XYZ file of C-alpha atoms in Angstrom:
612
model
C 48.163 68.050 17.692
C 48.258 66.747 14.158
C 50.618 63.916 15.216
C 48.208 62.871 17.971
C 45.339 62.776 15.470
C 47.371 60.565 13.133
C 48.240 58.216 15.992
C 44.608 58.137 17.103
C 43.489 57.366 13.550
C 46.066 54.597 13.263
C 44.922 53.103 16.547
C 41.304 53.286 15.385
C 42.141 51.584 12.091
C 44.120 48.889 13.930
C 41.193 48.357 16.292
C 38.748 48.066 13.381
C 41.042 45.589 11.609
C 41.297 43.537 14.801
C 37.513 43.509 15.221
C 37.090 42.601 11.554
C 39.570 39.738 11.863
C 37.797 38.524 14.966
C 34.488 38.637 13.133
C 35.935 36.663 10.228
C 37.374 34.128 12.652
C 34.005 33.827 14.401
C 32.231 33.337 11.102
C 34.833 31.229 9.374
C 36.497 31.723 6.012
C 33.245 31.233 4.131
C 31.528 34.084 5.997
C 29.253 31.758 7.976
C 29.184 31.446 11.734
C 31.810 28.845 12.507
C 30.187 27.103 15.453
C 28.982 23.741 14.109
C 30.358 21.689 11.232
C 27.694 19.252 9.946
C 28.435 15.575 9.458
C 28.572 15.809 5.659
C 31.554 18.171 5.797
C 33.311 16.063 8.420
C 32.713 12.978 6.265
C 34.158 14.582 3.120
C 37.190 15.886 4.998
C 38.011 12.974 7.299
C 36.153 9.791 6.347
C 36.212 9.239 2.606
C 38.049 5.985 3.282
C 34.704 4.644 4.580
C 33.401 4.505 0.988
C 36.607 3.780 -0.884
C 35.858 1.300 -3.657
C 32.177 1.094 -2.646
C 28.947 2.026 -4.385
C 27.064 4.687 -2.450
C 23.337 5.255 -2.084
C 22.264 8.576 -0.548
C 19.092 9.111 1.489
C 18.485 12.840 1.580
C 16.164 15.774 0.931
C 16.610 19.575 0.637
C 17.919 19.795 4.224
C 20.987 17.794 3.205
C 23.334 20.733 2.584
C 26.697 21.987 3.778
C 27.276 25.369 5.454
C 27.307 27.048 2.028
C 23.921 25.518 1.114
C 25.435 23.146 -1.450
C 23.387 19.954 -1.524
C 24.920 16.717 -0.315
C 23.779 14.975 -3.488
C 25.778 17.462 -5.591
C 28.802 17.277 -3.288
C 28.917 13.496 -3.516
C 28.049 13.221 -7.212
C 30.788 15.655 -8.179
C 33.411 14.218 -5.831
C 36.015 12.120 -7.665
C 36.407 9.711 -4.729
C 32.708 8.910 -4.288
C 30.841 6.460 -6.520
C 27.253 7.678 -6.063
C 24.898 5.173 -7.711
C 21.412 5.866 -6.284
C 19.325 8.443 -4.436
C 16.513 7.753 -1.970
C 13.795 10.232 -0.996
C 11.712 10.290 2.229
C 8.280 11.859 2.797
C 7.981 15.125 0.780
C 10.497 13.772 -1.762
C 14.151 14.400 -2.419
C 13.406 17.982 -3.551
C 10.823 18.641 -0.810
C 8.028 19.384 -3.277
C 5.428 16.859 -2.031
C 2.770 17.549 0.594
C 2.584 15.642 3.889
C 1.439 12.058 3.426
C 1.515 12.312 -0.387
C 2.776 9.303 -2.331
C 6.255 9.998 -3.699
C 7.101 8.250 -6.955
C 10.435 6.736 -7.924
C 12.028 8.380 -10.956
C 15.305 9.443 -12.636
C 16.942 12.606 -11.271
C 17.393 15.073 -14.139
C 20.532 16.669 -12.727
C 22.538 13.517 -12.039
C 20.795 10.889 -14.152
C 20.672 8.649 -11.092
C 17.641 6.614 -10.044
C 15.673 8.180 -7.188
C 13.803 5.594 -5.132
C 10.855 6.592 -2.985
C 10.904 5.604 0.673
C 7.454 6.994 1.339
C 4.280 5.575 -0.156
C 4.056 1.924 -1.139
C 7.601 1.275 0.094
C 9.131 2.659 3.288
C 11.979 0.190 3.535
C 14.437 -0.112 0.636
C 13.771 -3.285 -1.304
C 16.471 -5.726 -2.360
C 16.165 -4.436 -5.924
C 16.645 -0.819 -4.794
C 19.957 -1.564 -3.075
C 21.213 -4.017 -5.678
C 23.795 -1.480 -6.893
C 24.606 -0.086 -3.452
C 27.206 -1.165 -0.891
C 26.726 1.602 1.662
C 23.696 3.797 2.431
C 24.457 7.369 3.522
C 21.759 9.224 5.473
C 21.767 13.040 5.515
C 18.445 14.598 6.572
C 17.674 17.261 9.186
C 15.350 15.956 11.927
C 13.336 18.155 14.313
C 13.352 16.068 17.495
C 9.782 14.668 17.555
C 8.821 11.004 17.623
C 6.108 11.497 14.986
C 8.321 13.174 12.371
C 8.833 10.521 9.719
C 12.444 11.087 8.657
C 13.964 9.221 11.604
C 11.874 6.165 10.725
C 13.127 6.354 7.154
C 16.547 5.918 8.769
C 15.284 3.019 10.888
C 13.812 1.198 7.901
C 17.020 1.771 5.932
C 18.906 0.086 8.775
C 16.491 -2.854 8.628
C 17.173 -3.247 4.906
C 20.910 -2.971 5.536
C 20.698 -5.748 8.124
C 18.726 -8.007 5.822
C 20.738 -7.389 2.631
C 24.206 -7.001 4.198
C 24.717 -3.314 3.401
C 26.572 -0.663 5.403
C 24.970 2.469 6.853
C 26.694 5.799 7.460
C 24.849 8.654 9.158
C 26.009 12.187 8.361
C 24.916 13.680 11.656
C 23.036 16.939 12.163
C 21.848 18.920 15.197
C 18.688 18.191 17.095
C 17.226 21.689 16.576
C 15.307 21.636 19.873
C 18.364 20.623 21.882
C 19.706 17.395 23.261
C 19.028 17.719 26.982
C 15.260 17.531 27.508
C 13.344 14.250 27.101
C 9.564 14.459 27.424
C 6.368 12.471 27.022
C 5.456 8.807 27.411
C 7.728 6.128 25.981
C 5.773 4.825 23.008
C 3.803 1.670 23.737
C 3.865 -1.297 21.355
C 0.071 -0.895 21.226
C 0.395 2.511 19.532
C 2.733 1.684 16.665
C 1.954 2.522 13.040
C 4.623 4.048 10.785
C 7.181 3.804 13.595
C 7.613 0.031 13.396
C 9.806 -1.309 16.184
C 11.305 2.098 17.051
C 9.733 3.124 20.356
C 10.559 6.686 21.456
C 9.071 9.325 23.755
C 7.467 12.397 22.202
C 10.672 14.415 22.592
C 13.733 12.167 22.481
C 16.585 14.681 22.808
C 18.933 12.774 20.462
C 20.588 13.333 17.101
C 19.920 10.993 14.188
C 23.396 9.511 14.659
C 22.649 8.741 18.286
C 19.281 7.218 17.380
C 20.893 4.950 14.786
C 23.538 3.838 17.278
C 20.891 3.051 19.899
C 18.663 1.132 17.508
C 21.543 -0.941 16.183
C 22.303 -2.233 19.672
C 18.898 -2.239 21.352
C 17.225 -4.131 18.511
C 20.224 -6.394 17.796
C 20.252 -5.317 14.163
C 23.896 -6.177 13.554
C 24.429 -3.359 11.025
C 27.864 -2.128 10.001
C 27.077 1.411 11.173
C 29.274 4.494 11.170
C 28.416 8.032 12.264
C 30.191 11.075 10.845
C 29.867 13.179 13.985
C 29.439 16.937 13.885
C 32.137 19.212 15.185
C 31.218 21.944 17.640
C 27.695 20.822 18.540
C 26.710 20.729 22.196
C 23.541 19.231 23.689
C 22.588 22.605 25.136
C 22.399 24.186 21.669
C 19.213 25.026 19.827
C 19.320 25.520 16.091
C 19.824 29.269 16.267
C 23.002 28.620 18.287
C 24.632 26.425 15.622
C 25.462 29.053 12.998
C 24.076 26.703 10.338
C 21.689 28.004 7.660
C 18.068 26.981 8.178
C 16.397 25.000 5.395
C 12.733 24.256 5.973
C 12.479 20.574 6.783
C 9.070 20.080 5.127
C 6.340 22.259 3.589
C 4.584 22.719 6.942
C 7.772 23.408 8.935
C 8.890 26.632 7.252
C 10.731 28.289 10.159
C 12.927 27.471 13.127
C 10.032 28.507 15.371
C 7.615 26.014 13.823
C 10.295 23.308 14.043
C 10.868 24.099 17.695
C 7.205 24.055 18.692
C 6.158 21.054 16.585
C 6.853 18.378 19.227
C 4.474 20.219 21.566
C 1.712 21.801 19.506
C 1.471 18.688 17.294
C -0.357 17.184 20.300
C -3.341 19.339 19.344
C -3.662 17.199 16.192
C -6.105 14.255 15.968
C -8.780 16.397 17.616
C -11.263 18.840 16.088
C -8.844 21.648 16.991
C -6.307 23.354 14.699
C -2.499 23.305 14.655
C -2.381 26.249 12.260
C -1.909 24.131 9.124
C -2.983 26.149 6.126
C -1.513 29.365 7.541
C 1.908 30.988 7.370
C 2.512 30.081 11.028
C 1.841 26.328 11.332
C 2.369 24.946 14.837
C 2.801 28.512 16.149
C -0.898 29.303 15.708
C -3.261 26.912 17.480
C -6.972 27.145 18.094
C -10.316 25.816 17.042
C -13.739 26.733 15.652
C -15.657 28.700 18.271
C -12.649 29.247 20.540
C -12.444 32.625 22.292
C -8.880 33.724 21.556
C -8.704 36.398 24.251
C -9.965 34.003 26.928
C -7.586 31.277 25.759
C -4.581 33.629 25.812
C -5.467 34.786 29.328
C -5.922 31.207 30.531
C -2.665 29.983 29.004
C -0.686 32.915 30.386
C -2.233 32.281 33.816
C -0.934 28.703 33.674
C 2.572 30.195 33.803
C 4.281 27.729 31.450
C 8.027 28.315 31.428
C 9.662 29.787 28.334
C 6.535 30.802 26.393
C 3.821 33.438 26.318
C 0.564 33.676 24.398
C -1.411 36.318 22.549
C -4.878 35.941 21.103
C -5.061 35.265 17.374
C -7.737 34.644 14.781
C -6.986 33.032 11.430
C -8.605 31.313 8.454
C -6.630 28.334 7.081
C -6.195 28.319 3.324
C -6.203 24.503 3.128
C -6.598 21.429 5.292
C -9.337 20.262 7.627
C -10.366 23.784 8.660
C -10.053 25.383 5.225
C -12.089 28.579 5.004
C -13.193 28.487 8.676
C -12.528 31.308 11.096
C -10.410 29.859 13.893
C -10.035 31.474 17.286
C -6.925 30.695 19.269
C -3.473 31.899 20.216
C -0.031 32.412 18.805
C 2.681 30.781 20.908
C 5.643 33.095 21.410
C 9.000 31.595 22.351
C 10.808 33.515 25.092
C 13.401 31.070 26.445
C 13.701 27.853 24.400
C 15.723 25.908 26.960
C 12.965 26.236 29.566
C 10.002 25.009 27.499
C 8.430 21.666 28.343
C 6.921 21.014 24.924
C 4.688 18.112 25.971
C 3.279 20.167 28.839
C 2.670 22.986 26.335
C 0.723 20.759 23.956
C -1.373 19.056 26.616
C -2.204 22.352 28.345
C -3.408 23.791 25.039
C -5.665 20.784 24.492
C -6.900 20.977 28.073
C -7.661 24.701 27.966
C -9.476 24.552 24.626
C -11.493 21.499 25.652
C -12.535 23.354 28.834
C -13.933 26.223 26.740
C -16.290 23.953 24.754
C -16.370 20.485 26.367
C -19.628 19.553 24.652
C -18.137 20.028 21.155
C -14.617 18.731 21.804
C -13.741 15.671 19.704
C -10.762 13.337 19.644
C -10.057 10.738 16.959
C -9.087 7.132 17.618
C -5.598 7.986 16.322
C -4.725 10.212 19.277
C -3.165 7.282 21.134
C -0.838 6.735 18.148
C 0.040 10.440 18.184
C 1.113 10.637 21.819
C 2.229 7.015 22.097
C 0.230 5.996 25.187
C -3.154 4.198 24.914
C -4.240 5.509 28.338
C -3.787 9.215 27.649
C -6.857 9.832 25.424
C -9.189 8.560 28.161
C -7.416 10.688 30.752
C -7.864 13.784 28.592
C -11.529 13.022 27.967
C -12.021 12.470 31.716
C -10.615 15.970 32.329
C -7.751 14.734 34.477
C -5.204 17.447 35.350
C -2.271 17.750 32.950
C 0.191 17.274 35.820
C -1.491 13.984 36.724
C -1.398 12.772 33.125
C 2.307 13.570 32.834
C 3.083 11.914 36.155
C 1.554 8.652 34.897
C 4.487 7.930 32.575
C 7.366 9.616 34.375
C 8.774 6.530 36.125
C 8.965 4.489 32.917
C 10.448 7.439 31.045
C 13.120 8.026 33.697
C 14.114 4.362 33.609
C 14.425 4.403 29.816
C 16.514 7.575 29.885
C 18.994 6.183 32.394
C 19.153 2.557 31.273
C 18.849 2.935 27.504
C 19.115 6.404 25.957
C 22.050 7.698 27.969
C 24.236 4.780 26.843
C 24.338 6.037 23.250
C 25.060 9.764 23.487
C 27.857 11.113 21.297
C 28.020 14.793 22.307
C 28.738 16.839 25.421
C 27.609 17.795 27.985
C 26.652 14.326 29.117
C 23.927 13.806 31.739
C 25.025 13.053 35.260
C 26.270 9.474 35.477
C 26.390 9.008 31.673
C 29.539 8.399 29.658
C 30.161 9.092 25.969
C 29.424 6.173 23.673
C 32.546 4.454 22.419
C 32.617 2.249 19.357
C 31.837 -1.306 20.303
C 30.989 -4.422 18.393
C 27.424 -5.422 17.682
C 25.814 -8.813 17.143
C 22.529 -9.120 15.276
C 19.865 -11.779 14.856
C 17.916 -12.296 11.640
C 15.057 -12.247 10.949
C 14.372 -8.996 12.788
C 10.904 -10.292 13.740
C 10.572 -13.833 15.034
C 6.983 -15.009 15.214
C 5.688 -18.566 14.903
C 2.805 -20.888 15.609
C 3.262 -24.085 17.611
C 4.935 -26.641 15.352
C 6.457 -24.035 13.067
C 10.201 -23.623 12.499
C 12.154 -20.433 11.741
C 15.650 -20.328 10.235
C 17.953 -18.016 12.198
C 21.111 -16.172 11.236
C 23.569 -14.309 13.440
C 25.831 -11.600 12.027
C 27.817 -8.740 13.436
C 30.828 -6.443 13.416
C 33.611 -5.670 15.854
C 34.498 -2.220 17.164
C 36.650 -1.566 14.063
C 33.780 -2.334 11.681
C 35.212 -5.688 10.586
C 32.670 -8.471 10.104
C 32.684 -11.137 12.792
C 33.714 -14.563 11.554
C 30.879 -16.485 13.187
C 31.001 -20.258 13.130
C 28.150 -22.452 14.324
C 30.322 -24.181 16.918
C 31.145 -20.900 18.661
C 27.587 -19.567 18.644
C 25.415 -20.304 21.660
C 21.610 -19.996 21.536
C 19.141 -19.881 24.395
C 15.369 -19.378 24.576
C 13.377 -18.200 27.588
C 9.704 -18.777 28.314
C 9.369 -22.499 27.502
C 8.261 -21.665 23.970
C 10.812 -23.639 21.973
C 14.444 -24.420 21.272
C 17.154 -23.716 18.735
C 18.802 -26.665 17.029
C 21.447 -26.148 14.334
C 20.393 -22.546 13.828
C 16.674 -23.293 13.540
C 14.094 -22.176 16.098
C 11.405 -24.813 16.713
C 8.239 -23.479 18.367
C 6.898 -26.000 20.886
C 4.655 -23.990 23.233
C 2.552 -20.843 23.093
C 3.749 -17.709 24.833
C 6.284 -14.921 24.607
C 9.963 -15.282 25.272
C 13.414 -14.021 24.388
C 15.809 -15.572 21.908
C 19.419 -15.031 22.978
C 22.600 -15.453 20.971
C 26.160 -15.262 22.278
C 29.380 -15.284 20.307
C 32.455 -14.653 22.411
C 31.987 -11.279 24.130
C 29.048 -10.320 21.901
C 25.419 -10.923 22.774
C 22.091 -10.282 21.036
C 18.432 -10.704 21.955
C 15.233 -10.993 19.960
C 11.658 -11.033 21.268
C 9.735 -14.135 20.181
C 5.970 -14.582 19.971
C 4.629 -18.109 19.654
C 0.882 -18.000 19.145
C -1.778 -18.770 16.595
C -1.700 -16.386 13.660
C -5.212 -15.029 13.100
C -6.218 -13.259 9.895
C -8.947 -11.008 11.292
C -9.979 -8.685 8.471
C -9.348 -7.782 4.830
C -9.814 -4.179 3.707
C -8.727 -2.026 0.807
C -8.335 1.525 -0.428
C -8.124 2.750 -4.019
C -5.661 5.635 -4.392
C -4.577 7.586 -7.440
C -1.422 5.558 -8.032
C -2.109 2.256 -6.319
C -4.711 0.018 -4.706
C -3.805 -0.914 -1.137
C -4.908 -4.292 0.218
C -4.611 -4.688 4.008
C -4.792 -7.949 5.954
C -5.217 -7.278 9.673
C -3.586 -9.853 11.951
C -3.262 -10.336 15.678
C 0.536 -10.074 15.476
C 3.382 -9.155 13.138
C 4.440 -11.857 10.677
C 7.117 -11.799 8.010
C 7.125 -15.400 6.783
C 4.332 -14.994 4.238
C 4.815 -15.651 0.522
C 3.504 -13.697 -2.479
C 3.500 -15.178 -5.977
C 2.117 -13.817 -9.241
C 1.023 -15.945 -12.187
C -1.712 -16.078 -14.837
C -3.445 -12.865 -13.881
C -3.497 -13.642 -10.165
C -1.460 -12.838 -7.063
C -1.412 -15.551 -4.397
C -0.724 -14.745 -0.722
C 0.085 -17.640 1.621
C 0.484 -17.247 5.385
C 1.809 -20.481 6.930
C -0.170 -21.612 9.988
C -2.589 -18.718 9.438
C -6.124 -19.171 10.790
C -9.302 -17.335 9.783
C -10.934 -15.284 12.525
C -12.259 -11.850 13.415
C -14.680 -10.414 10.844
C -13.869 -13.020 8.182
C -15.952 -16.103 7.419
C -14.343 -19.199 8.923
C -15.092 -21.240 5.793
C -13.575 -18.671 3.443
C -15.136 -16.073 1.201
C -14.800 -13.359 -1.431
C -14.057 -9.633 -1.050
C -15.228 -7.540 -4.001
C -12.966 -4.589 -4.874
C -14.751 -1.514 -6.223
C -13.291 1.144 -8.523
C -9.801 -0.347 -8.807
C -8.202 -0.468 -12.264
C -6.011 -3.450 -11.342
C -7.959 -5.908 -9.142
C -11.444 -7.390 -9.301
C -11.765 -9.387 -6.083
C -9.970 -11.389 -3.378
C -10.865 -14.994 -2.581
C -9.615 -16.393 0.738
C -9.646 -19.799 2.445
C -7.715 -22.219 4.618
C -5.577 -24.557 2.502
C -3.900 -27.301 4.492
C -1.919 -25.580 7.253
C -1.969 -22.141 5.619
C -4.204 -19.154 5.020
C -4.425 -18.421 1.304
C -5.788 -15.337 -0.464
C -5.934 -15.073 -4.252
C -6.126 -11.666 -5.918
C -8.042 -11.778 -9.213
C -6.375 -9.159 -11.407
C -7.806 -7.170 -14.289
C -4.555 -7.597 -16.235
C -2.133 -10.431 -16.900
C 0.356 -8.998 -14.414
C 0.806 -6.110 -12.000
C 3.678 -4.524 -10.084
C 3.279 -4.485 -6.335
C 5.017 -3.356 -3.154
C 4.776 -4.680 0.419
C 5.384 -1.843 2.928
C 6.022 -2.949 6.504
C 3.386 -2.458 9.191
C 2.976 -3.952 12.632
C 0.252 -6.624 12.801
C -0.652 -6.199 9.144
C 0.253 -7.530 5.745
C -0.025 -4.716 3.232
C 0.114 -5.185 -0.535
C 0.103 -2.116 -2.785
C -0.886 -2.976 -6.352
C 0.540 -0.218 -8.544
C -1.711 1.267 -11.212
């Protein structure tokens, strides 16, 4: 009897040891779940040769950590084989301590002594001076899968700078926390572009940042020497809770995995007089509005039988923001099955149901088209068109984009039906990235690119073939000469590599001049009818002179020229504008002998931020 007890105890101990070993194996040696290895760890283990002998600039924020929550900036700074020379911070700053939309200053990092350059505020794209001591830009930031979350555009602008200043880009890839299978919402129209620049995405893109960078490099013929340190273990069907990675809040208003998951849907309540729960402990989980009956809204939303979610009535009073101190009636969105949720349908149904409660008080701002990416949707909502009809209006274009564009650049399994994994291939780029001219104007062109091994193409003029469609001009000896108004495509071919660039030949109209005085800078905005990049800015003798070649005066401005008085700015008194020869000229009269300024990129605008 005693012997049998001893044997039983031994068996039990052996079983417990086996289970313990299995648990350790499942979690990994560091005690974490061992499902997904983020790109930063793969890079440090397998790809340090990518930065051998090169100066490294890191674009990151608090989400840039390994599985043990050690920051990427510390890992790189302390690594003997990495020469980290600069840090770059997106919206909310490199430490995540800035509110949404708040200007982030450039400064010296106390821990490393390295310069930290802001990529949100006056400058979104790294300037030539910022990357002067950098050979390769590393990007390590956690995205949340929405087309209006700014971090992915920080990546896009970094790629633009890399193309223009001949720098390399390496993306340390991270999961899309809302999965990589579902793609939802209208493909963003060029008429609804603000911060996003040239990067047109649907509301929910279903891609990782590495996949986005790969797509942009090819689709926009950027010609960047791009590498992606791919994750290990990530599958497209995973949501963040499946990865085993620690959650770090991606920004002050995305504190939890639940808020990150719902953001792409409930964000569509924004730019109305309704509430997305900002100012509460459950942003983007709580939604509602002043005067909304929470019980009736919960019943209505549950009756709509949206897959993967349920709703309960909720009342809350935001502590800050647009609805600060107001009692808000609404619902809390509860996630039941993440893989089944159509986030765009969720957001639009919430807007529809709350508008139906109080149609006479419902308001929508002019920015709603920029939020959803389709200029037709606001009118459809205001006309009370069914949500299903609104969503059907963009489905054909979205399906085409998914099959013909997005699915060509996927790096992780399982791949959609008919899609194949992206394999490294060469890329040819055309500079400048925006080609716009007036009739009679000429634009110098440059082609550059890299083969599938990342080696720069040795491009000679004799082997480079140019073509232009649309009867708008021709390319001679690497110079585009605009001969007729219209839109066309500039094509370059070098051996097996091809590149295309959209070209707009039309009169450049300066239509308005406006300004805003902020705490740290005065922003001067020139509204144009199209995007131009060939303007010149010069500072001398207490003035800044802007010249736009072939620019004409139109819109709200006086054809014969005029003066714009600037109120309450510590750095500028007024702006005088006129036509001078074949150019539009604006002269800034400063209140000091000199001033520092930045020129952030916007579509159809020239923006000059005069720093205080």
